[in-house]
């Protein structure tokens, strides 16, 4: 028990630069923080443990007790992403170890923004922690600009864009339920819902529709899942991402920016950034890479395991 407590305290201290920025961050990122096969995410005073490997599964209660003793959470949820046979689970079972299921819902802060979260959501609590620094930058780039958020999920990029003064922040996602959560995030931040800001449908469909309508944007974020299905059609990030990047570039205004990212573990950051720039340059010959990066400091050891990897790059035209 003492070892778990000390490891937690050491891991938490490493995240101290984030304390004034947000109350939502990863406290433990697997073996790099002394907890192989386990992650611990903090969402305000709510915490979620995820098991990606068997190493500490038999000590689940001891780990949970250490977390409860140090952080005194309102709610602690554990998510087992590995079956007893050692196979990855798409629909991982969840268990509330501290608090009740009703306590899983809350609000977190990130820079000037607030977001609704639910630790018992089957996909994600509502905010992907590894894109924090990008969201904060998007907010600073969007004053007076038209912004497009593809595969928008709960519209967190767009909340930052609108808080940063965007003229419009359009969200495209295949899930109406998810877009409703995006609308709730807008309302939580005191943002009015403007015409054309929520589009239910395939991101590719939206881009083609925008091309036909002559719509243009000053900033675009493209953060797709590795795989997706919509109306019988499959999206495979390895096969379809770069053609979609080139398509998106046709609706990007000169002087604009384009951020593309992926959690697909087979991508190499340098090659990914080069390929994105080249795809944008097929439309905008002056395209230049502004930056390329991986996960934030709370994702200690990022890139060493398939469950903790990110490639992201921003291109300016």
Coordinates of C-alpha atoms in Angstrom, one line a residue:
X1 CA 0.0 0.0 0.0
X2 CA 2.8 2.4 0.9
X3 CA 4.5 1.8 -2.4
X4 CA 1.3 2.7 -4.3
X5 CA 0.8 5.9 -2.3
X6 CA 4.4 7.0 -2.8
X7 CA 4.2 6.3 -6.5
X8 CA 0.9 8.2 -6.8
X9 CA 2.4 11.2 -5.0
X10 CA 5.5 11.2 -7.2
X11 CA 3.4 10.9 -10.4
X12 CA 1.1 13.6 -9.3
X13 CA 3.9 16.0 -8.5
X14 CA 5.2 15.5 -12.1
X15 CA 2.0 17.0 -13.3
X16 CA 2.3 20.2 -11.2
X17 CA 2.8 22.5 -14.2
X18 CA -0.8 21.7 -15.2
X19 CA -2.4 22.5 -11.9
X20 CA -3.0 26.2 -12.7
X21 CA -4.3 25.3 -16.2
X22 CA -6.8 22.5 -15.7
X23 CA -8.3 20.1 -13.2
X24 CA -8.5 17.3 -15.8
X25 CA -5.3 15.4 -16.5
X26 CA -3.7 12.0 -16.4
X27 CA -2.1 11.2 -13.0
X28 CA -0.6 7.9 -14.0
X29 CA 0.4 6.7 -17.4
X30 CA 1.4 3.1 -17.1
X31 CA 4.8 1.7 -16.4
X32 CA 6.5 5.1 -16.9
X33 CA 4.9 6.1 -13.6
X34 CA 5.4 2.8 -11.9
X35 CA 2.0 1.3 -12.7
X36 CA 2.4 -1.1 -15.6
X37 CA -0.8 -1.8 -17.5
X38 CA -2.7 0.9 -15.7
X39 CA -3.7 4.6 -16.2
X40 CA -5.4 7.0 -13.8
X41 CA -7.2 10.0 -15.1
X42 CA -8.4 12.9 -12.9
X43 CA -11.6 14.8 -13.9
X44 CA -11.9 17.4 -11.2
X45 CA -12.7 15.5 -8.0
X46 CA -13.6 12.4 -10.0
X47 CA -11.1 9.7 -11.1
X48 CA -11.0 6.8 -13.5
X49 CA -8.7 3.8 -13.5
X50 CA -8.2 1.9 -16.7
X51 CA -6.5 -1.5 -16.9
X52 CA -4.8 -2.2 -20.2
X53 CA -2.8 -5.1 -18.9
X54 CA -2.9 -7.8 -16.3
X55 CA 0.0 -6.7 -14.2
X56 CA -1.9 -5.0 -11.4
X57 CA -5.4 -6.3 -11.9
X58 CA -5.1 -8.6 -8.9
X59 CA -4.3 -5.6 -6.7
X60 CA -7.2 -3.4 -7.9
X61 CA -8.6 -2.9 -4.4
X62 CA -5.2 -1.9 -3.0
X63 CA -4.6 0.6 -5.8
X64 CA -8.1 2.0 -5.3
X65 CA -7.6 2.4 -1.6
X66 CA -4.3 4.3 -2.2
X67 CA -6.1 6.6 -4.6
X68 CA -9.0 7.2 -2.2
X69 CA -6.6 7.9 0.7
X70 CA -4.6 10.5 -1.3
X71 CA -7.3 12.2 -3.4
X72 CA -10.5 11.6 -1.5
X73 CA -12.5 11.4 -4.7
X74 CA -16.2 12.0 -5.1
X75 CA -16.3 9.1 -7.5
X76 CA -13.8 6.5 -8.5
X77 CA -14.6 4.3 -11.6
X78 CA -12.5 1.4 -12.8
X79 CA -12.6 0.3 -16.4
X80 CA -11.1 -3.1 -17.4
X81 CA -10.0 -3.0 -21.0
X82 CA -8.6 -6.6 -20.8
X83 CA -10.6 -9.8 -20.6
X84 CA -9.6 -12.5 -18.1
X85 CA -8.2 -14.4 -21.2
X86 CA -5.9 -11.4 -21.9
X87 CA -7.8 -10.0 -24.9
X88 CA -8.6 -6.3 -25.4
X89 CA -12.3 -5.5 -24.9
X90 CA -14.1 -3.0 -27.1
X91 CA -17.0 -2.6 -24.6
X92 CA -15.0 -2.7 -21.4
X93 CA -16.9 -3.4 -18.1
X94 CA -16.9 -0.5 -15.6
X95 CA -17.3 -0.6 -11.8
X96 CA -17.9 2.3 -9.3
X97 CA -15.5 1.7 -6.4
X98 CA -16.1 5.1 -4.6
X99 CA -19.4 7.0 -4.7
X100 CA -22.4 6.0 -6.7
X101 CA -23.2 5.9 -10.4
X102 CA -24.9 9.3 -10.0
X103 CA -21.6 10.8 -8.8
X104 CA -19.9 9.9 -12.1
X105 CA -21.2 13.2 -13.7
X106 CA -19.4 16.5 -13.2
X107 CA -17.8 19.6 -14.7
X108 CA -14.1 20.2 -15.4
X109 CA -12.1 23.3 -16.2
X110 CA -9.5 23.8 -18.9
X111 CA -8.1 27.3 -19.4
X112 CA -11.1 29.5 -20.0
X113 CA -13.4 26.6 -20.8
X114 CA -15.6 24.2 -18.9
X115 CA -16.8 20.8 -20.0
X116 CA -19.3 18.2 -18.9
X117 CA -17.9 14.8 -18.1
X118 CA -19.4 11.4 -17.3
X119 CA -17.0 8.7 -16.1
X120 CA -19.5 6.0 -16.9
X121 CA -19.7 6.9 -20.6
X122 CA -18.9 3.8 -22.6
X123 CA -16.5 5.6 -25.0
X124 CA -14.8 8.4 -23.1
X125 CA -15.8 10.7 -20.2
X126 CA -16.2 13.5 -22.7
X127 CA -12.8 15.1 -23.0
X128 CA -9.7 13.6 -24.6
X129 CA -7.0 14.7 -22.2
X130 CA -4.0 14.2 -24.6
X131 CA -5.2 17.1 -26.9
X132 CA -5.3 19.8 -24.2
X133 CA -2.4 21.9 -25.4
X134 CA -3.8 21.9 -29.0
X135 CA -7.3 23.0 -27.7
X136 CA -5.8 25.8 -25.8
X137 CA -3.8 26.9 -28.9
X138 CA -6.8 26.7 -31.1
X139 CA -8.6 29.2 -28.9
X140 CA -5.8 31.7 -29.3
X141 CA -5.8 31.3 -33.1
X142 CA -9.5 31.8 -33.8
X143 CA -10.4 35.4 -33.1
X144 CA -12.7 36.7 -35.9
X145 CA -12.2 33.5 -37.9
X146 CA -14.4 30.7 -39.3
X147 CA -13.5 27.4 -37.7
X148 CA -14.4 23.8 -38.7
X149 CA -14.2 20.8 -36.3
X150 CA -14.4 17.4 -38.1
X151 CA -15.1 14.3 -36.1
X152 CA -16.0 16.8 -33.5
X153 CA -17.1 14.5 -30.6
X154 CA -18.3 16.7 -27.8
X155 CA -17.1 19.9 -29.6
X156 CA -14.3 20.8 -27.1
X157 CA -12.1 22.3 -29.9
X158 CA -15.1 24.5 -30.9
X159 CA -15.8 25.7 -27.4
X160 CA -12.2 27.0 -27.2
X161 CA -12.5 28.5 -30.7
X162 CA -15.7 30.4 -29.8
X163 CA -14.4 31.5 -26.4
X164 CA -11.4 32.8 -28.4
X165 CA -13.6 34.9 -30.5
X166 CA -14.4 32.7 -33.6
X167 CA -17.1 34.0 -35.8
X168 CA -18.4 30.5 -36.2
X169 CA -17.3 27.1 -35.1
X170 CA -18.9 24.3 -37.1
X171 CA -19.0 20.7 -35.8
X172 CA -19.4 17.6 -37.9
X173 CA -20.0 14.2 -36.3
X174 CA -22.0 11.1 -37.2
X175 CA -23.6 10.9 -33.8
X176 CA -26.6 13.1 -32.9
X177 CA -26.3 12.1 -29.3
X178 CA -22.7 13.3 -29.2
X179 CA -23.6 16.6 -31.0
X180 CA -26.2 17.1 -28.3
X181 CA -23.4 16.9 -25.7
X182 CA -21.5 19.4 -27.8
X183 CA -24.5 21.8 -27.6
X184 CA -24.6 21.3 -23.8
X185 CA -20.9 22.2 -23.6
X186 CA -21.6 25.4 -25.7
X187 CA -24.4 26.3 -23.2
X188 CA -22.2 25.5 -20.2
X189 CA -19.8 28.1 -21.5
X190 CA -22.4 30.7 -22.2
X191 CA -22.1 30.4 -25.9
X192 CA -25.1 30.9 -28.2
X193 CA -25.8 28.3 -30.9
X194 CA -25.3 29.8 -34.3
X195 CA -26.8 28.6 -37.6
X196 CA -24.7 26.0 -39.3
X197 CA -22.6 25.1 -36.3
X198 CA -23.9 21.5 -35.8
X199 CA -23.9 19.0 -38.7
X200 CA -24.8 15.4 -38.2
X201 CA -23.1 13.3 -40.7
X202 CA -19.9 11.9 -42.1
X203 CA -17.0 14.3 -42.1
X204 CA -16.3 13.4 -45.7
X205 CA -19.9 14.2 -46.6
X206 CA -19.6 17.6 -44.9
X207 CA -16.4 18.5 -46.8
X208 CA -18.0 17.6 -50.1
X209 CA -21.1 19.6 -49.2
X210 CA -19.0 22.6 -48.2
X211 CA -17.2 22.4 -51.5
X212 CA -20.5 22.5 -53.4
X213 CA -21.8 25.4 -51.3
X214 CA -18.5 27.4 -51.7
X215 CA -18.0 27.4 -47.9
X216 CA -14.5 28.3 -46.7
X217 CA -12.8 28.2 -43.3
X218 CA -9.8 29.9 -41.7
X219 CA -9.0 27.0 -39.4
X220 CA -9.7 23.3 -39.5
X221 CA -9.2 20.5 -37.0
X222 CA -9.3 16.9 -38.3
X223 CA -9.0 14.4 -35.4
X224 CA -10.5 11.2 -36.7
X225 CA -10.8 7.8 -35.0
X226 CA -8.6 5.1 -36.4
X227 CA -11.7 3.3 -37.7
X228 CA -15.3 4.3 -38.2
X229 CA -18.4 3.1 -40.0
X230 CA -21.3 5.3 -41.3
X231 CA -24.1 4.2 -43.6
X232 CA -22.3 1.1 -44.5
X233 CA -19.1 2.9 -45.5
X234 CA -15.8 2.3 -43.6
X235 CA -13.3 5.0 -42.7
X236 CA -9.7 3.6 -42.2
X237 CA -7.3 6.3 -41.0
X238 CA -4.3 4.6 -42.6
X239 CA -6.0 4.5 -46.0
X240 CA -8.4 7.4 -46.1
X241 CA -6.8 10.2 -43.9
X242 CA -4.4 11.8 -46.4
X243 CA -7.0 12.0 -49.2
X244 CA -9.4 13.6 -46.7
X245 CA -6.6 16.1 -45.7
X246 CA -6.2 17.1 -49.4
X247 CA -10.0 17.4 -49.7
X248 CA -10.2 19.6 -46.6
X249 CA -7.4 21.9 -47.9
X250 CA -9.8 22.9 -50.7
X251 CA -12.1 24.6 -48.2
X252 CA -9.3 26.3 -46.2
X253 CA -8.7 30.0 -46.8
X254 CA -5.3 31.4 -47.5
X255 CA -3.7 32.6 -44.3
X256 CA -5.5 29.8 -42.5
X257 CA -4.3 26.8 -40.3
X258 CA -5.0 23.1 -40.4
X259 CA -4.4 20.8 -37.5
X260 CA -4.4 17.0 -38.1
X261 CA -4.0 14.3 -35.5
X262 CA -4.3 10.6 -34.9
X263 CA -3.9 8.0 -32.1
X264 CA -3.2 5.3 -34.5
X265 CA -0.1 3.6 -33.0
X266 CA 1.6 2.7 -36.4
X267 CA 2.1 6.3 -37.4
X268 CA 5.5 7.9 -37.1
X269 CA 5.4 11.6 -36.1
X270 CA 8.0 12.9 -38.6
X271 CA 6.5 10.9 -41.5
X272 CA 2.9 11.9 -40.5
X273 CA 3.8 15.6 -40.4
X274 CA 5.5 15.4 -43.7
X275 CA 2.6 13.6 -45.3
X276 CA 0.0 16.1 -43.9
X277 CA 2.1 19.0 -45.2
X278 CA 2.4 17.4 -48.6
X279 CA -1.3 16.7 -48.8
X280 CA -2.1 20.4 -47.9
X281 CA 0.6 21.6 -50.3
X282 CA -1.2 19.8 -53.2
X283 CA -3.8 22.6 -52.9
X284 CA -1.8 25.4 -51.2
X285 CA 1.7 25.3 -52.5
X286 CA 3.0 27.6 -49.7
X287 CA 2.0 25.1 -46.9
X288 CA 4.4 25.0 -44.0
X289 CA 4.5 22.9 -40.9
X290 CA 4.2 25.2 -37.9
X291 CA 4.7 22.3 -35.4
X292 CA 4.5 18.6 -34.8
X293 CA 4.0 17.0 -31.3
X294 CA 2.9 14.1 -29.3
X295 CA 1.0 13.9 -26.0
X296 CA 1.3 16.4 -23.1
X297 CA 3.5 16.0 -20.0
X298 CA 0.9 14.1 -18.1
X299 CA 1.3 11.2 -20.6
X300 CA 4.6 10.2 -19.3
X301 CA 6.4 7.7 -21.6
X302 CA 4.0 8.5 -24.5
X303 CA 4.6 6.4 -27.5
X304 CA 5.9 3.4 -25.7
X305 CA 2.6 1.5 -25.6
X306 CA -0.4 1.3 -28.1
X307 CA -2.8 2.8 -25.5
X308 CA -0.7 6.0 -25.1
X309 CA 0.3 7.4 -28.5
X310 CA -0.5 10.5 -30.5
X311 CA 0.8 12.2 -33.6
X312 CA -0.4 15.8 -34.2
X313 CA 0.8 18.5 -36.6
X314 CA -0.4 22.0 -37.6
X315 CA 0.1 23.4 -41.1
X316 CA -0.2 27.1 -42.0
X317 CA -1.0 28.2 -45.5

